[in-house]
mmCIF file of C-alpha atoms in Angstrom:
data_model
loop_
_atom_site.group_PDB
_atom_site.id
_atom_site.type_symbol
_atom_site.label_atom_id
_atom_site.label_comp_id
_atom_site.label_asym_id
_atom_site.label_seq_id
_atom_site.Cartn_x
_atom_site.Cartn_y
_atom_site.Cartn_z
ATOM 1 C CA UNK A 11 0.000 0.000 0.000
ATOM 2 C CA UNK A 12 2.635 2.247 0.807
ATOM 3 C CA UNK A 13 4.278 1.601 -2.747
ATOM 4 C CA UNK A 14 0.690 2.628 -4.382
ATOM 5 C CA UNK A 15 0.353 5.897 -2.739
ATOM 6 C CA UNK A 16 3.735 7.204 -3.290
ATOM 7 C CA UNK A 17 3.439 5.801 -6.987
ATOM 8 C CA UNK A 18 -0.061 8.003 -7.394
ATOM 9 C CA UNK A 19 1.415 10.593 -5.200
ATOM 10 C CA UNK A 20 3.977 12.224 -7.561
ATOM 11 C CA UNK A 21 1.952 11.399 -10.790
ATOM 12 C CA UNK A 22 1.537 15.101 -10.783
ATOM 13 C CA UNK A 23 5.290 15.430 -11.534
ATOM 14 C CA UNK A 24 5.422 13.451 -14.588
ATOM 15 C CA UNK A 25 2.563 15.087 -16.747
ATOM 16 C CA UNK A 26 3.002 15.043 -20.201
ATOM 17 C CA UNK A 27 3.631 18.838 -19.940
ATOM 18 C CA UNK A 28 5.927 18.640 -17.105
ATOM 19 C CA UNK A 29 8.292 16.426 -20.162
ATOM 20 C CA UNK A 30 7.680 18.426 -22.608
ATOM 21 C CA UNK A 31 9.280 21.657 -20.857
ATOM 22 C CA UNK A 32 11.769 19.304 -19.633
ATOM 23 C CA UNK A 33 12.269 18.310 -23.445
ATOM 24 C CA UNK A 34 12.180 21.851 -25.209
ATOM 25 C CA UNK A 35 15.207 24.131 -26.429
ATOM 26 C CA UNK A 36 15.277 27.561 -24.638
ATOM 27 C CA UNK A 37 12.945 29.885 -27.229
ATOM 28 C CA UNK A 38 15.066 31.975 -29.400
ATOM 29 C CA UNK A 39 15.517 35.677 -28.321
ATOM 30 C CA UNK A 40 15.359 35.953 -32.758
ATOM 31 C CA UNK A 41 11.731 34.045 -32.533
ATOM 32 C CA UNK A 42 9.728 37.406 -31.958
ATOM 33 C CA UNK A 43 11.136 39.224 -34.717
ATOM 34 C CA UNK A 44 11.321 36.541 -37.019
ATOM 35 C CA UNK A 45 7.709 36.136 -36.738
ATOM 36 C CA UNK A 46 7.512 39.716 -38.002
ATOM 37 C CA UNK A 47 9.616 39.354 -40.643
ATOM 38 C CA UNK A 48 7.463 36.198 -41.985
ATOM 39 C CA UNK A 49 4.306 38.055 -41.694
ATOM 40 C CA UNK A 50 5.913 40.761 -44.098
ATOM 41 C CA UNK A 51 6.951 38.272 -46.129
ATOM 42 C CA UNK A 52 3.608 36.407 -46.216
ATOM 43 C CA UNK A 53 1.337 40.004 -46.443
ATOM 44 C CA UNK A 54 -0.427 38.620 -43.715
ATOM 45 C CA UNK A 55 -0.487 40.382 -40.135
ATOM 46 C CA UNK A 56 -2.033 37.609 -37.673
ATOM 47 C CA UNK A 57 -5.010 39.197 -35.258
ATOM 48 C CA UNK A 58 -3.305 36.308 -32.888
ATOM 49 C CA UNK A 59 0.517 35.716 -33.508
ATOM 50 C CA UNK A 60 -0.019 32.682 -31.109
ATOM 51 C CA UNK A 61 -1.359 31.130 -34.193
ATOM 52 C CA UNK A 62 1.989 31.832 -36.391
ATOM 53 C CA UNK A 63 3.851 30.659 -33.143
ATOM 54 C CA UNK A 64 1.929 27.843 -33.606
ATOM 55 C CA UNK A 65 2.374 27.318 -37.089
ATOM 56 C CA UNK A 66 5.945 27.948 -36.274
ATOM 57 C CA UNK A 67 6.653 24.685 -33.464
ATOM 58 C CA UNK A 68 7.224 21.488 -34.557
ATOM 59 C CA UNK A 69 5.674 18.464 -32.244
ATOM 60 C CA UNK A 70 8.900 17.340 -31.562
ATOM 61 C CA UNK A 71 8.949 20.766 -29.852
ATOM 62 C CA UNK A 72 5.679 21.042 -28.126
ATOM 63 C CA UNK A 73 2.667 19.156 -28.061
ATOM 64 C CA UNK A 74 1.226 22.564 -29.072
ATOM 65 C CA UNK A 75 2.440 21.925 -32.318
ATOM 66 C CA UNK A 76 1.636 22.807 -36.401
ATOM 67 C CA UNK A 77 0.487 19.401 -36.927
ATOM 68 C CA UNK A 78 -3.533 20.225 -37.593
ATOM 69 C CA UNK A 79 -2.368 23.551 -38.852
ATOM 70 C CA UNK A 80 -0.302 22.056 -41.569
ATOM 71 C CA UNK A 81 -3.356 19.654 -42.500
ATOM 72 C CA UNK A 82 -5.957 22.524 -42.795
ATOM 73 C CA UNK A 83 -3.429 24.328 -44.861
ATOM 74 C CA UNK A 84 -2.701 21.212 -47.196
ATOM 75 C CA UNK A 85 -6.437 21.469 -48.099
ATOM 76 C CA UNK A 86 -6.560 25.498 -48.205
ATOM 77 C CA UNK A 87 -3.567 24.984 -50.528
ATOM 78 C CA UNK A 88 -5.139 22.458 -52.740
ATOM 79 C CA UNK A 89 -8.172 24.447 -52.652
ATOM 80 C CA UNK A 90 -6.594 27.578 -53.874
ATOM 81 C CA UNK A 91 -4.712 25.888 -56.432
ATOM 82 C CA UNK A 92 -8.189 24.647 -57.726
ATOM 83 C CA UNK A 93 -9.706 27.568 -57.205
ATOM 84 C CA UNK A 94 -7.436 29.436 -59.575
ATOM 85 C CA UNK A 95 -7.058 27.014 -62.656
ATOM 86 C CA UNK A 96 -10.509 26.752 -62.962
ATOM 87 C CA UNK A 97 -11.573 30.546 -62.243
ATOM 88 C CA UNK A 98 -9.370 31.029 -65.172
ATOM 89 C CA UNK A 99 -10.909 27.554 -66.953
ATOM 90 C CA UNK A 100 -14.390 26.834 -65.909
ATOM 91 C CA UNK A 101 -13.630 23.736 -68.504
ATOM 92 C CA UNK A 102 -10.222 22.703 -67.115
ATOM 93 C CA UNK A 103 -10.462 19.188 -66.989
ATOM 94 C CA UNK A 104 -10.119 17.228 -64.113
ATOM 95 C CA UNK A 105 -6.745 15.656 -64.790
ATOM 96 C CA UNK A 106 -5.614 19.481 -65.282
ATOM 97 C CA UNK A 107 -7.153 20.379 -61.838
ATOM 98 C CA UNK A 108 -5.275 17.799 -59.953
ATOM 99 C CA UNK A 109 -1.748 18.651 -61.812
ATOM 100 C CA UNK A 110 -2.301 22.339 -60.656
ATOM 101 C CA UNK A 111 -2.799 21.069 -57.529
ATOM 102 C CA UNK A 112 -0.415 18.954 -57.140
ATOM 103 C CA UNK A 113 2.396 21.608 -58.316
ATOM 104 C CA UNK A 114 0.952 23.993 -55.860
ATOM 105 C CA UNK A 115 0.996 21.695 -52.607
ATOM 106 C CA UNK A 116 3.127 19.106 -53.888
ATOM 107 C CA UNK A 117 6.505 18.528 -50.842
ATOM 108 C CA UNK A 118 9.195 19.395 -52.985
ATOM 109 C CA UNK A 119 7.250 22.105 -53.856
ATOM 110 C CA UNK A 120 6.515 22.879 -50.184
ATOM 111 C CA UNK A 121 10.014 22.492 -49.599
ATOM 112 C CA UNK A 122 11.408 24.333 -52.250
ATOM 113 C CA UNK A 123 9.252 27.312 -51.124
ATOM 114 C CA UNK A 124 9.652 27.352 -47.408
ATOM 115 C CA UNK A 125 13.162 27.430 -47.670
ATOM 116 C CA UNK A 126 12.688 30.563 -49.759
ATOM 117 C CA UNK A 127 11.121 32.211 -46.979
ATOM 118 C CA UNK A 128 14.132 30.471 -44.645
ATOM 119 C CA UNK A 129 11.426 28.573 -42.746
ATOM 120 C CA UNK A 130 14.412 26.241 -41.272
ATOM 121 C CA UNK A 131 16.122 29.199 -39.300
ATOM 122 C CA UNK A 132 12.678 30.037 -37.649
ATOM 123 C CA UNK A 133 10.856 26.892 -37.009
ATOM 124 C CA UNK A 134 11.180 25.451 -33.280
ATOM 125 C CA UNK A 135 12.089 21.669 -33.125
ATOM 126 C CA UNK A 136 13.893 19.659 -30.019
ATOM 127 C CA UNK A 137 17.597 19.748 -29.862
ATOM 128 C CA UNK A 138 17.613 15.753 -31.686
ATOM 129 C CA UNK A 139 15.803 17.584 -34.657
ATOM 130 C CA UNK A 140 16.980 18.914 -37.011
ATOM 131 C CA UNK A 141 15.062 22.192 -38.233
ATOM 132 C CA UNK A 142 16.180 21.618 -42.030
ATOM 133 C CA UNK A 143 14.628 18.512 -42.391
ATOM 134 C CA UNK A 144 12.556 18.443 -45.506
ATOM 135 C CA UNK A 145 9.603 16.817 -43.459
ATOM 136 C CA UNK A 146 10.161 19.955 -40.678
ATOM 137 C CA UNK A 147 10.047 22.616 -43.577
ATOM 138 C CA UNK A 148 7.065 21.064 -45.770
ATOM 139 C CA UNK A 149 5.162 20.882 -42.475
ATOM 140 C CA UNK A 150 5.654 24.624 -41.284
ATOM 141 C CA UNK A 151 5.144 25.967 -44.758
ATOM 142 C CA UNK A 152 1.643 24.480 -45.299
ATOM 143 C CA UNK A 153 1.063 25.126 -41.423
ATOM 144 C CA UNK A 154 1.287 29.239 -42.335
ATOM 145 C CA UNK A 155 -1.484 28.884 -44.427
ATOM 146 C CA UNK A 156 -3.483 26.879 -41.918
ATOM 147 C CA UNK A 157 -2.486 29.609 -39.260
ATOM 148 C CA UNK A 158 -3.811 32.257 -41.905
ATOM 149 C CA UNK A 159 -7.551 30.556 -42.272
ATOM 150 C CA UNK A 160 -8.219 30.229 -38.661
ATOM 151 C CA UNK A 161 -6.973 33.857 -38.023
ATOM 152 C CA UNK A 162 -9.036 35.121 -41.012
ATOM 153 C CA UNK A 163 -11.994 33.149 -40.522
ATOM 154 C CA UNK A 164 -11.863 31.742 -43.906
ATOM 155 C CA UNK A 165 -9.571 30.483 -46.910
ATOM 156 C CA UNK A 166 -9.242 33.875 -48.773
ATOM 157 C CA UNK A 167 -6.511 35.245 -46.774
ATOM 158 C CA UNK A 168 -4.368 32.085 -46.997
ATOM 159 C CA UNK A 169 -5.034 32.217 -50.758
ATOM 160 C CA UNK A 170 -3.857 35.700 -50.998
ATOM 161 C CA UNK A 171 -0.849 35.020 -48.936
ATOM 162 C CA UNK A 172 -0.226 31.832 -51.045
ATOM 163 C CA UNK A 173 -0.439 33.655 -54.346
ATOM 164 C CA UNK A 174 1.924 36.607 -52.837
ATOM 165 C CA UNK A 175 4.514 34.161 -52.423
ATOM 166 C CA UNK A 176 3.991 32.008 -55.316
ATOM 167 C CA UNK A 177 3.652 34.987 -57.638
ATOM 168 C CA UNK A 178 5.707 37.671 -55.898
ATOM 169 C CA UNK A 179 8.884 35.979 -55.956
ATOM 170 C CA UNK A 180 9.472 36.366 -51.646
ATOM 171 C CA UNK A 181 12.301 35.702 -50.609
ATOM 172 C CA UNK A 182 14.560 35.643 -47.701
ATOM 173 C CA UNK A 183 17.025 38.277 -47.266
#
């Protein structure tokens, strides 16, 4: 009996939470400002940077992480990519819909593009990852545009941000 109760006595010690600030890096003085600089970059400016934080921590950093983020914007990616080719082509065909797509929210796309906006010096993994991982880029980048619906409210401000850095040429400096 006595075993039990100190057992269920320091459960409270070894919360999930309790780890995972036992787990993290030390936040980056930089992190702050280089939130500002992507919002520039993206030509959004967040109601709640918390979201863009958000959008900005990998889950081997936190288990408040970018992982739903970077599913929602997947599919406000896709949808913006379809959105386009066949605003332009009501009679694009369907194979011609999913290559757009594809292109648009494809990884090595994803990739390609979130090291353009230098994703990789910004994004918040544990010390055992490593922030240039493909995977840790692809999933930030499409997280941005998940952080940009739920702070708009909708899919047209990702959209616009998407297009800005698709068609503007951003880059990091």
């Amino acid at each position: 009996m006595a075993l039990r109760f100190c057992f269920f006595s320091l459960l409270p010690f070894f919360t999930l939470d309790h780890l995972q600030v036992a787990s993290a890096a030390p936040p980056s003085q930089a992190f702050p400002s280089g939130l500002e600089i992507l919002q520039n970059r993206t030509g959004y400016k967040f109601k709640s940077v918390d979201l863009l934080r958000q959008a900005m921590t990998h889950p081997s950093y936190s288990l408040d992480n970018n992982h739903a983020l970077s599913l929602l914007g997947l599919n406000a990616m896709e949808a913006a990519a379809a959105l386009n080719l066949v605003g332009v082509d009501p009679n694009a065909s369907p194979a011609a819909v999913n290559a757009r797509i594809a292109k648009i929210s494809g990884f090595n796309d994803c990739v390609s593009n979130g090291k353009r906006l230098a994703i990789e010096s910004l994004v918040r993994v544990a010390k055992k990852t490593s922030a240039s991982s493909p995977n840790v880029i692809c999933s930030a980048y499409r997280a941005i545009y998940g952080a940009i619906a739920v702070d708009a409210g909708g899919l047209d401000a990702a959209s616009k941000a998407l297009w800005r850095i698709l068609d503007g040429g951003v880059y990091a400096s």
